[in-house]
């Protein structure tokens, strides 16, 4: 699957990845985790 992400958001993701303490090694890893978190929130919503 290919997804177009706005450049501003890509740059923010890159900044977060560079903070090694967060544990992300790649943009793909970050996006997968973000999707998982969003799905969990949707499932838990009333």
PDB file of C-alpha atoms in Angstrom:
ATOM      1  CA  UNK A   1       0.000   0.000   0.000  1.00  0.00           C
ATOM      2  CA  UNK A   2       1.236   3.480  -0.834  1.00  0.00           C
ATOM      3  CA  UNK A   3       0.086   6.497   1.122  1.00  0.00           C
ATOM      4  CA  UNK A   4       0.759  10.150   0.341  1.00  0.00           C
ATOM      5  CA  UNK A   5       1.746  12.029   3.489  1.00  0.00           C
ATOM      6  CA  UNK A   6       2.040  15.829   3.472  1.00  0.00           C
ATOM      7  CA  UNK A   7       5.664  17.000   3.561  1.00  0.00           C
ATOM      8  CA  UNK A   8       5.142  18.927   6.811  1.00  0.00           C
ATOM      9  CA  UNK A   9       3.975  15.736   8.522  1.00  0.00           C
ATOM     10  CA  UNK A  10       6.885  13.739   7.071  1.00  0.00           C
ATOM     11  CA  UNK A  11       9.305  16.315   8.474  1.00  0.00           C
ATOM     12  CA  UNK A  12       7.703  16.081  11.922  1.00  0.00           C
ATOM     13  CA  UNK A  13       7.904  12.278  11.803  1.00  0.00           C
ATOM     14  CA  UNK A  14      11.591  12.528  10.854  1.00  0.00           C
ATOM     15  CA  UNK A  15      12.244  14.837  13.825  1.00  0.00           C
ATOM     16  CA  UNK A  16      10.553  12.381  16.171  1.00  0.00           C
ATOM     17  CA  UNK A  17      12.482   9.409  14.760  1.00  0.00           C
ATOM     18  CA  UNK A  18      15.766  11.240  15.364  1.00  0.00           C
ATOM     19  CA  UNK A  19      14.888  11.327  19.075  1.00  0.00           C
ATOM     20  CA  UNK A  20      16.248   7.848  19.713  1.00  0.00           C
ATOM     21  CA  UNK A  21      14.567   7.677  23.125  1.00  0.00           C
ATOM     22  CA  UNK A  22      11.198   7.154  21.410  1.00  0.00           C
ATOM     23  CA  UNK A  23      12.451   3.887  19.925  1.00  0.00           C
ATOM     24  CA  UNK A  24      11.398   4.368  16.296  1.00  0.00           C
ATOM     25  CA  UNK A  25      13.891   3.231  13.670  1.00  0.00           C
ATOM     26  CA  UNK A  26      12.032   4.217  10.497  1.00  0.00           C
ATOM     27  CA  UNK A  27       9.108   6.183   9.122  1.00  0.00           C
ATOM     28  CA  UNK A  28       7.329   2.924   8.337  1.00  0.00           C
ATOM     29  CA  UNK A  29       7.648   1.752  11.936  1.00  0.00           C
ATOM     30  CA  UNK A  30       6.298   5.091  13.176  1.00  0.00           C
ATOM     31  CA  UNK A  31       3.329   5.067  10.781  1.00  0.00           C
ATOM     32  CA  UNK A  32       2.427   1.451  11.606  1.00  0.00           C
ATOM     33  CA  UNK A  33       2.409   2.262  15.320  1.00  0.00           C
ATOM     34  CA  UNK A  34       0.340   5.406  14.720  1.00  0.00           C
ATOM     35  CA  UNK A  35      -2.226   3.364  12.773  1.00  0.00           C
ATOM     36  CA  UNK A  36      -2.408   0.747  15.524  1.00  0.00           C
ATOM     37  CA  UNK A  37      -2.955   3.416  18.165  1.00  0.00           C
ATOM     38  CA  UNK A  38      -5.711   5.073  16.129  1.00  0.00           C
ATOM     39  CA  UNK A  39      -7.499   1.758  15.534  1.00  0.00           C
ATOM     40  CA  UNK A  40      -7.401   1.001  19.265  1.00  0.00           C
ATOM     41  CA  UNK A  41      -8.906   4.408  20.072  1.00  0.00           C
ATOM     42  CA  UNK A  42     -11.689   3.899  17.538  1.00  0.00           C
ATOM     43  CA  UNK A  43     -12.482   0.439  18.926  1.00  0.00           C
ATOM     44  CA  UNK A  44     -12.584   1.753  22.494  1.00  0.00           C
ATOM     45  CA  UNK A  45     -14.830   4.724  21.671  1.00  0.00           C
ATOM     46  CA  UNK A  46     -18.454   4.446  22.811  1.00  0.00           C
TER      47      UNK A  46
END
